[in-house]
Coordinates of C-alpha atoms and ligand atoms in Angstrom, one line a residue:
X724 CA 105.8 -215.6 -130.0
X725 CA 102.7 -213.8 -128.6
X726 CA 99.8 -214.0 -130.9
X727 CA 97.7 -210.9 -130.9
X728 CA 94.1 -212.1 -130.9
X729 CA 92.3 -209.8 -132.1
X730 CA 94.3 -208.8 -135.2
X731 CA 93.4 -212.4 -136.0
X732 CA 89.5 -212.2 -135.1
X733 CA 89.7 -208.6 -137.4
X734 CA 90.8 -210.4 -139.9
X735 CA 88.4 -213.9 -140.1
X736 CA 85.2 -211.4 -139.6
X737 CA 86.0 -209.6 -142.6
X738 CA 86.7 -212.4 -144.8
X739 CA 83.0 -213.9 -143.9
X740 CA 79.6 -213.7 -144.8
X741 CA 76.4 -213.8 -142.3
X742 CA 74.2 -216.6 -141.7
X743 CA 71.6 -216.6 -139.0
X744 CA 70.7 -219.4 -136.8
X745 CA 68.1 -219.5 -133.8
X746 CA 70.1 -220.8 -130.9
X747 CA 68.6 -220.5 -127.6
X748 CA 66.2 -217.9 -126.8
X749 CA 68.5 -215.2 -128.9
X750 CA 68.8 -215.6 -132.7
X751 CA 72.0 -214.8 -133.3
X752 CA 74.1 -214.2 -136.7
X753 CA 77.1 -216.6 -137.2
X754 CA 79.6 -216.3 -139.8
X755 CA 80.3 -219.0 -142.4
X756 CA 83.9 -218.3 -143.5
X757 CA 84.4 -217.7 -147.4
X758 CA 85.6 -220.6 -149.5
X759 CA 89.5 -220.2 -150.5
X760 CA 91.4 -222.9 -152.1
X761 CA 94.2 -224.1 -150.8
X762 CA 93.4 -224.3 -146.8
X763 CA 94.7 -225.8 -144.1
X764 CA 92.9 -225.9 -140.3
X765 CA 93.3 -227.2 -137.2
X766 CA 93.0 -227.0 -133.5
X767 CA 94.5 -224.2 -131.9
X768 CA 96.9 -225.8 -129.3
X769 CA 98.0 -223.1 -127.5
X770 CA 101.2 -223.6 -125.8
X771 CA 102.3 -222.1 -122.6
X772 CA 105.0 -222.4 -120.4
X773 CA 106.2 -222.1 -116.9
X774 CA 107.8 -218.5 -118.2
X775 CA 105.0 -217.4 -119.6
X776 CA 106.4 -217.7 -122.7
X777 CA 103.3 -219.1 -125.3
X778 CA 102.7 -219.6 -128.9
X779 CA 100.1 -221.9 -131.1
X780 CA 101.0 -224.9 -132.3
X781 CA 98.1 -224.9 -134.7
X782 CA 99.3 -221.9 -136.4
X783 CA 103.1 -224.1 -137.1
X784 CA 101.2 -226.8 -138.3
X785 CA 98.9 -225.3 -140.3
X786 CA 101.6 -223.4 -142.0
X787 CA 103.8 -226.5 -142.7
X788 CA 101.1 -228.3 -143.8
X789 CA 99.7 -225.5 -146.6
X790 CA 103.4 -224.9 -147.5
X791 CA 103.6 -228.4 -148.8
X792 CA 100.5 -228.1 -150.7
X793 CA 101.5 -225.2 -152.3
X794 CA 104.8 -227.4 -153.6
X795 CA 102.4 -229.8 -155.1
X796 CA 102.3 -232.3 -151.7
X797 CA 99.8 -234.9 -151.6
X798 CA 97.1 -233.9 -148.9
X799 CA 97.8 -236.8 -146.4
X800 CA 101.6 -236.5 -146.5
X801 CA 101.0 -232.4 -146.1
X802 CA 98.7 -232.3 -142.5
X803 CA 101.3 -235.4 -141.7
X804 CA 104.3 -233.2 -141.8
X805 CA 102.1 -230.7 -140.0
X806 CA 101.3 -232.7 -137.0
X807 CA 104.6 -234.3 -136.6
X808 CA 106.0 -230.8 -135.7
X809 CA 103.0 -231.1 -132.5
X810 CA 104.2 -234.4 -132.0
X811 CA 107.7 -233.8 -131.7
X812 CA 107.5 -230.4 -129.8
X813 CA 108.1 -231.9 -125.6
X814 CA 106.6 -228.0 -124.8
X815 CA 103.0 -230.0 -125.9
X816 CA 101.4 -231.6 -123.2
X817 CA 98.8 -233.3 -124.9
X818 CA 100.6 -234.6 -128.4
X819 CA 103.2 -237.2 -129.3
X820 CA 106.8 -237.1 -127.1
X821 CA 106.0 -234.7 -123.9
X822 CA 102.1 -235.7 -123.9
X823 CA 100.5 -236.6 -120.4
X824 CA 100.6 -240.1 -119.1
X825 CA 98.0 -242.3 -118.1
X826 CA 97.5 -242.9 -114.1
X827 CA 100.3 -245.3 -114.1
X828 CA 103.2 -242.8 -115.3
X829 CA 103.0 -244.6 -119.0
X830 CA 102.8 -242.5 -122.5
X831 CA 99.8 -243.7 -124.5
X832 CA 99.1 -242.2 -127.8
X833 CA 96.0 -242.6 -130.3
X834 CA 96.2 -241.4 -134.1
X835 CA 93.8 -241.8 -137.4
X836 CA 94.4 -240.4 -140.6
X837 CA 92.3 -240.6 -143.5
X838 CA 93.4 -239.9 -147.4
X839 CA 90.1 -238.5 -149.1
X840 CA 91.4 -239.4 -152.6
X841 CA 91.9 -242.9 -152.2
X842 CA 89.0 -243.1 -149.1
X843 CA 91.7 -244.9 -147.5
X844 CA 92.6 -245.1 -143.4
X845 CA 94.7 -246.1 -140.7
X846 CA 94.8 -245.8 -137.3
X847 CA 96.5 -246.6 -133.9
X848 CA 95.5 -246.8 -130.0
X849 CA 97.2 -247.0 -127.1
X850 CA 100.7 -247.1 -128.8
X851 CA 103.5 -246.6 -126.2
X852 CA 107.1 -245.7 -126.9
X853 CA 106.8 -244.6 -130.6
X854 CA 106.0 -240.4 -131.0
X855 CA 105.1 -240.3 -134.5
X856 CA 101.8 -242.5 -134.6
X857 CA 100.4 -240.4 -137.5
X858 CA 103.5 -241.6 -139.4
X859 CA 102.7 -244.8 -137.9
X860 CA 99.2 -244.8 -138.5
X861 CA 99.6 -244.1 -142.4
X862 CA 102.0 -247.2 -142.6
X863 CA 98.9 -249.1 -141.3
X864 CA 97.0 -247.8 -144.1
X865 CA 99.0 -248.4 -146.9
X866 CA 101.1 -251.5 -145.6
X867 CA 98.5 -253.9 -144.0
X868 CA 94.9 -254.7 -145.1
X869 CA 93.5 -253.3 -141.5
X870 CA 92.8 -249.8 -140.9
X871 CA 93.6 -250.2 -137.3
X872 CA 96.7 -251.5 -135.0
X873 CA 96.5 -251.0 -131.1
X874 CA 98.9 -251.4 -127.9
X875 CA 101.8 -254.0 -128.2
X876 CA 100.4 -255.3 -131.7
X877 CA 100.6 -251.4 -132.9
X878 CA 104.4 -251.1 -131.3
X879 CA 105.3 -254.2 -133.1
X880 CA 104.6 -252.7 -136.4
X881 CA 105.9 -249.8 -135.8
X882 CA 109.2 -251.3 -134.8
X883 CA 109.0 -253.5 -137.5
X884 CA 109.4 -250.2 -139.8
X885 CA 111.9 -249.0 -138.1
X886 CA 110.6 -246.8 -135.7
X887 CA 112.8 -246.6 -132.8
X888 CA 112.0 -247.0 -129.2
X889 CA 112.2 -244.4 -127.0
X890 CA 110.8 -242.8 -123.7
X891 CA 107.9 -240.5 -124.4
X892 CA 108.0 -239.1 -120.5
X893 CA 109.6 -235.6 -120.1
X894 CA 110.7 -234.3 -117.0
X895 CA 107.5 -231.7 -117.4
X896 CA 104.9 -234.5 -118.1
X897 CA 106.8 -236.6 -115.2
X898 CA 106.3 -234.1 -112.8
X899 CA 102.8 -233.5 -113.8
X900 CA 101.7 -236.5 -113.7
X901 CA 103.1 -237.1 -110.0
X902 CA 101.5 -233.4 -108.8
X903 CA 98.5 -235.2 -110.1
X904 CA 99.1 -238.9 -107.8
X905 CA 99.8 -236.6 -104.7
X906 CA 96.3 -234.3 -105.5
X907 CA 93.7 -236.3 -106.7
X908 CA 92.2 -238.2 -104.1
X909 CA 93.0 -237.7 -99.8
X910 CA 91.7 -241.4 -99.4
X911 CA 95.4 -243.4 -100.7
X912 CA 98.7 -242.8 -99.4
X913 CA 100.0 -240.5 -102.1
X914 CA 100.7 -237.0 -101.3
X915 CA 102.4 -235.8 -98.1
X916 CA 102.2 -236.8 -94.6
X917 CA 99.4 -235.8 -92.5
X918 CA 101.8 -234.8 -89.8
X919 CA 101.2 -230.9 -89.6
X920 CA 104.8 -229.1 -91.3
X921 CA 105.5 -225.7 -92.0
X922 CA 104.5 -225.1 -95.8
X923 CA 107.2 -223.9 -97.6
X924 CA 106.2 -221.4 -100.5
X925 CA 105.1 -222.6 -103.7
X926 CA 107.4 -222.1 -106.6
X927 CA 106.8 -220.8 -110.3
X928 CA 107.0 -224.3 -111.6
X929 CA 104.3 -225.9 -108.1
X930 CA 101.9 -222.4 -109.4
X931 CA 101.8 -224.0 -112.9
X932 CA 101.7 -227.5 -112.2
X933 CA 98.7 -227.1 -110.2
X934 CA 96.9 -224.7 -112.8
X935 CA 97.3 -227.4 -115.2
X936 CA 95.9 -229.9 -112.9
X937 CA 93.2 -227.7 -111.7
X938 CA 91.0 -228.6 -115.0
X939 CA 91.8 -232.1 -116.3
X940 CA 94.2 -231.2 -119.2
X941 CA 92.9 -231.3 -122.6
X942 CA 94.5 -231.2 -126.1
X943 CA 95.2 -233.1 -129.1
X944 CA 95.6 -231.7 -132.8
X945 CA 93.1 -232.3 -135.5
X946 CA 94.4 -231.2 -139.0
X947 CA 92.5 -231.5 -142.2
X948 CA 93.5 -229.9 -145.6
X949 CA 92.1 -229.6 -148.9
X950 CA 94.4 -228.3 -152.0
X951 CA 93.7 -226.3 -155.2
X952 CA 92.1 -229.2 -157.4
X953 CA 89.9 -230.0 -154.3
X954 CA 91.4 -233.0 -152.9
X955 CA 91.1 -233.6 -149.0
X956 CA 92.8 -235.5 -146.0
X957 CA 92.6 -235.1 -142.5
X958 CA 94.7 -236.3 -139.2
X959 CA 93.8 -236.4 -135.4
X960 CA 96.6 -237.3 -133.0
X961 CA 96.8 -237.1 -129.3
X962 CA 98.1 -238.4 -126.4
X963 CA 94.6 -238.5 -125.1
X964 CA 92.9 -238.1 -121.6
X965 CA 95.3 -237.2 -119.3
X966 CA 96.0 -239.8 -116.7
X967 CA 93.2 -242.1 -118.3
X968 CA 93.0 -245.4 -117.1
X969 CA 95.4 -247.6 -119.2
X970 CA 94.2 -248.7 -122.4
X971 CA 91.3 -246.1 -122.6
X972 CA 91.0 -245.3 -126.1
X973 CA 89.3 -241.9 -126.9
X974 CA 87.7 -240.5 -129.9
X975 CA 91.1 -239.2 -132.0
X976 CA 92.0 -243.1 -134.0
X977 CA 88.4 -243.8 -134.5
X978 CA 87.5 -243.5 -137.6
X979 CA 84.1 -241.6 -137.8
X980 CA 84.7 -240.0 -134.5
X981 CA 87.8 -238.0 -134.0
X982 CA 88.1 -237.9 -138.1
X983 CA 86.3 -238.6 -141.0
X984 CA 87.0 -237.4 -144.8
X985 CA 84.7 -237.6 -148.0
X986 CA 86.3 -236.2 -150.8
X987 CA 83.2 -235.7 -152.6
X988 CA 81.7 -233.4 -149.4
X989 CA 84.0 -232.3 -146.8
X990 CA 86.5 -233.2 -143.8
X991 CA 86.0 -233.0 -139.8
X992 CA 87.7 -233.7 -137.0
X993 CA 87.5 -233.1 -133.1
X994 CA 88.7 -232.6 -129.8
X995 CA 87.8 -232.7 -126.6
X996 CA 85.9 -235.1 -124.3
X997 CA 86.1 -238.2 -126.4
X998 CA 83.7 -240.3 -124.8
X999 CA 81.5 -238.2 -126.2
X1000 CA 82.4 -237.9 -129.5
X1001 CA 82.9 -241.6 -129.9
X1002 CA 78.9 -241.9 -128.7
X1003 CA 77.4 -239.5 -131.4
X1004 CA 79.9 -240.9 -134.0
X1005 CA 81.4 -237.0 -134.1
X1006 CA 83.6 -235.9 -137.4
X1007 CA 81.0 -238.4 -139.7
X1008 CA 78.1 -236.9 -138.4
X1009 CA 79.9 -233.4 -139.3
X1010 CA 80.5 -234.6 -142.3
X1011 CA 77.0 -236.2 -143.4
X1012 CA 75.5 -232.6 -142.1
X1013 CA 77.6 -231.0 -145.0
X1014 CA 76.0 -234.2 -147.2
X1015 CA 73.0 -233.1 -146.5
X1016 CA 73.5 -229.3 -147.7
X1017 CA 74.8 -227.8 -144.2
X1018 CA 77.5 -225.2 -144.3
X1019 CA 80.2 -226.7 -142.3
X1020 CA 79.7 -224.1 -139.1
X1021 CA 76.1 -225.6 -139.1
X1022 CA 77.1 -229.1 -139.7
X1023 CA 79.8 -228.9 -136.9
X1024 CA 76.8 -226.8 -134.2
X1025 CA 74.2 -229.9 -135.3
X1026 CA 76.8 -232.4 -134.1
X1027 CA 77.5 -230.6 -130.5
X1028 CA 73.7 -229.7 -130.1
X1029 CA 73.5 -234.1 -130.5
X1030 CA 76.0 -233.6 -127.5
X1031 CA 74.7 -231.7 -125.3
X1032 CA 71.3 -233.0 -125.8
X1033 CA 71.8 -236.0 -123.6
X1034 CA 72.5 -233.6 -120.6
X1035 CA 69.5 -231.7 -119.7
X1036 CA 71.6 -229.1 -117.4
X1037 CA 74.5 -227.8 -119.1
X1038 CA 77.2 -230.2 -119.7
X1039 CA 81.0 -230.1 -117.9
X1040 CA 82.7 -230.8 -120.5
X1041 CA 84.2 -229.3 -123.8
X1042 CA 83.8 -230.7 -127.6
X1043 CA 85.2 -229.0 -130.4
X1044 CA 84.8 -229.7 -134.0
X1045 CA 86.3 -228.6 -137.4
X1046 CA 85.4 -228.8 -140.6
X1047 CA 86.1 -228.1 -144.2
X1048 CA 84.1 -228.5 -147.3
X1049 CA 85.0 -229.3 -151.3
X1050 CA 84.8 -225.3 -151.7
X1051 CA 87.2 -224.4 -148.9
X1052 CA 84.5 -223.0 -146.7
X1053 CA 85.6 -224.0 -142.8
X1054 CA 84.5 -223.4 -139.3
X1055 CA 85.6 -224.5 -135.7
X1056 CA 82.4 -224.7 -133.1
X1057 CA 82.6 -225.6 -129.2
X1058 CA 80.0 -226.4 -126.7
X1059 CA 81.9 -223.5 -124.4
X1060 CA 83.0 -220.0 -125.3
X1061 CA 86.9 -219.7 -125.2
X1062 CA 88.0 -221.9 -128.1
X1063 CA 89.8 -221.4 -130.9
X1064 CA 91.7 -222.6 -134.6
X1065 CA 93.8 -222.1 -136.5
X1066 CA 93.6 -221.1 -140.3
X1067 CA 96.1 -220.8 -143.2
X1068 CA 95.5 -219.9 -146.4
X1069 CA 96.6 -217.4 -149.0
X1070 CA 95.9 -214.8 -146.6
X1071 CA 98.0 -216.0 -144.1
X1072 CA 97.8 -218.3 -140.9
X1073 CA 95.6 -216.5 -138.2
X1074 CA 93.8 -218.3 -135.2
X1075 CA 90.3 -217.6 -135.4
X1076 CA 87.2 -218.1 -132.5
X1077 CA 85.3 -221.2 -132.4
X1078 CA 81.3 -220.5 -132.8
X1079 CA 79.8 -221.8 -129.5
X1080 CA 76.8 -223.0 -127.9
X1081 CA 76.9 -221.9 -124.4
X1082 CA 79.0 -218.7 -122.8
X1083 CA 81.7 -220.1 -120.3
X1084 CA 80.8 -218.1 -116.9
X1085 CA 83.3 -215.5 -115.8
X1086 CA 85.9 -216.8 -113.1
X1087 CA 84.9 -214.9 -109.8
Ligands
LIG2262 N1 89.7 -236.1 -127.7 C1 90.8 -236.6 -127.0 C2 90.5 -237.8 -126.3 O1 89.4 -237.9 -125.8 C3 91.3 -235.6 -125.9 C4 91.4 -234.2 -126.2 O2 91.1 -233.8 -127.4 O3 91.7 -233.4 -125.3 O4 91.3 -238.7 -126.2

């Protein structure tokens, strides 16, 4: 399935109203989208594959998820069933079963979800062999008085449920992550012989594998949904950094970084660079900006100008953010141009541009 962009960007610029804010040199006018009731957003994670082929997760989670709030579905359990379809799908390389490794080959996956209702939340880090952690991470908030579980302590519950071991490592991922050992460094023995040999052409699959390893792959899926009578929950899960050093926990389980819900103000959530995120305590700070009377699109631009302040050039590096508030106004904002979410409500599910602080420059 081929999404058609710009039907989608027609169709969020109609549904919005202006707002201006001075950023940079050039004022320019932003667009709060209007409040609707119920919604569902989340990150766009745009899937493509060595054919070509592409479609956006976001768009099949986001559509699960406000499917089971329109049958009445608790919040939580709704962006849950969304992001399990993420999670399962092996075509994702940065989510649940199919998601990058660390440098040592080994599937490590993070997860938080928080139930605005109740104020409740659980999390996991660094859980190998298990592909649901948001189902996971939910049991650790109702089941246990912690709100977080990591590495073997977080597989041990999980087993203990029921869960099932099994090997998150596709052949994709696999090969990935070995294109990866051979390219990243001349100075250790991975990666061919020095002895000169005829180069033999690169194949469809060798193009790919090196475009993805070009940039260091990036993904993840945030979620957040708030239903008719105004209730919100949210969910981040990810398989993190690609080949991050093992253990590395990013921004996505933390509570307060990768996700934080208020059901008296609003919901937010992130990805991207988590390091940084974890430093400017991300999806709270969203989330106190709306406290303090910000529409979410300015809550979520506040939080990444907190970002990008600590690098007086430009930074390398990409933060996204997403928010909700009570009403049903949302907004996705990026420190680069390029991003995107994706948004369903009664209108539909559409994938709409993230606001952004800098303009990516063009590819020569
Ligand atoms: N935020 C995730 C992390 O740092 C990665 C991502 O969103 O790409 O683990």
């Amino acid at each position: 399935m081929t999404i058609s962009r710009r039907t989608f960007i027609k169709a969020s610029a109609l549904a919005t109203v202006g707002a201006r804010i001075s950023e940079g040199r050039t004022p320019v006018t932003i667009r709060q989208p209007v409040a609707q009731r119920p919604v569902v957003i989340s990150s766009s994670n745009h899937v493509r594959l060595e054919d070509g082929t592409d479609y956006y997760n976001g768009i099949r989670a986001t559509k699960k998820a406000f499917q089971l709030l329109l049958e009445g579905k608790d919040t939580l359990d709704a962006v849950i069933a969304g992001v399990n379809i993420v999670e399962d799908d092996p075509n994702d390389i940065s989510v649940g079963y199919g998601g990058l490794p660390n440098e040592q080959g080994e599937v490590e996956l993070d997860c938080s979800v928080m139930h605005g209702p109740t104020g409740r939340a659980g999390a996991v880090a660094a859980l190998k062999y298990v592909k649901n952690p948001s189902r996971v991470a939910k049991l650790v908030m109702e089941h246990t008085d912690h709100v977080m579980l990591v590495g073997e302590g977080a597989l041990r519950f999980a087993l203990a449920y029921g869960f099932q071991k099994q090997n998150l490592l596709t052949e994709r991922s696999r090969k990935i992550w070995l294109a990866w050992l051979e390219q990243h460094s001349d100075r250790d023995d991975w990666g061919p012989s020095q002895v000169p040999i005829i180069p033999e052409p690169e194949s469809a699959e060798q193009r790919w594998i090196r475009q993805i390893i070009a940039e260091r792959p990036t993904g993840t899926i945030n979620c957040l949904a708030l239903n008719e009578k105004g209730d919100l929950s949210g969910v981040t899960t990810t398989s993190g950094l690609a080949f991050k050093l093992p253990g590395r926990v990013g921004d996505s389980p933390l509570i307060g970084a990768g996700l934080y819900v208020d059901n008296q103000i609003g919901a937010a959530g992130s990805t991207g660079r988590g390091e940084e995120v974890i430093r400017t305590c991300g999806a709270h700070t969203v989330v106190e900006n709306m406290r303090h009377g910000m529409s979410p699109l300015e809550a979520c631009l506040d939080a990444l100008k907190r970002i990008v302040h600590f690098y007086p050039g430009r930074p390398d590096f990409q933060v996204k953010f997403y928010a909700i508030n009570k009403r049903g106004e949302y907004a996705g904002a990026s420190i680069w141009s390029g991003a995107e979410f994706a948004v369903t409500d009664a209108r539909g599910s559409r994938i709409e541009p993230c606001v952004y602080l800098y303009e990516r420059p063009k590819k020569k």
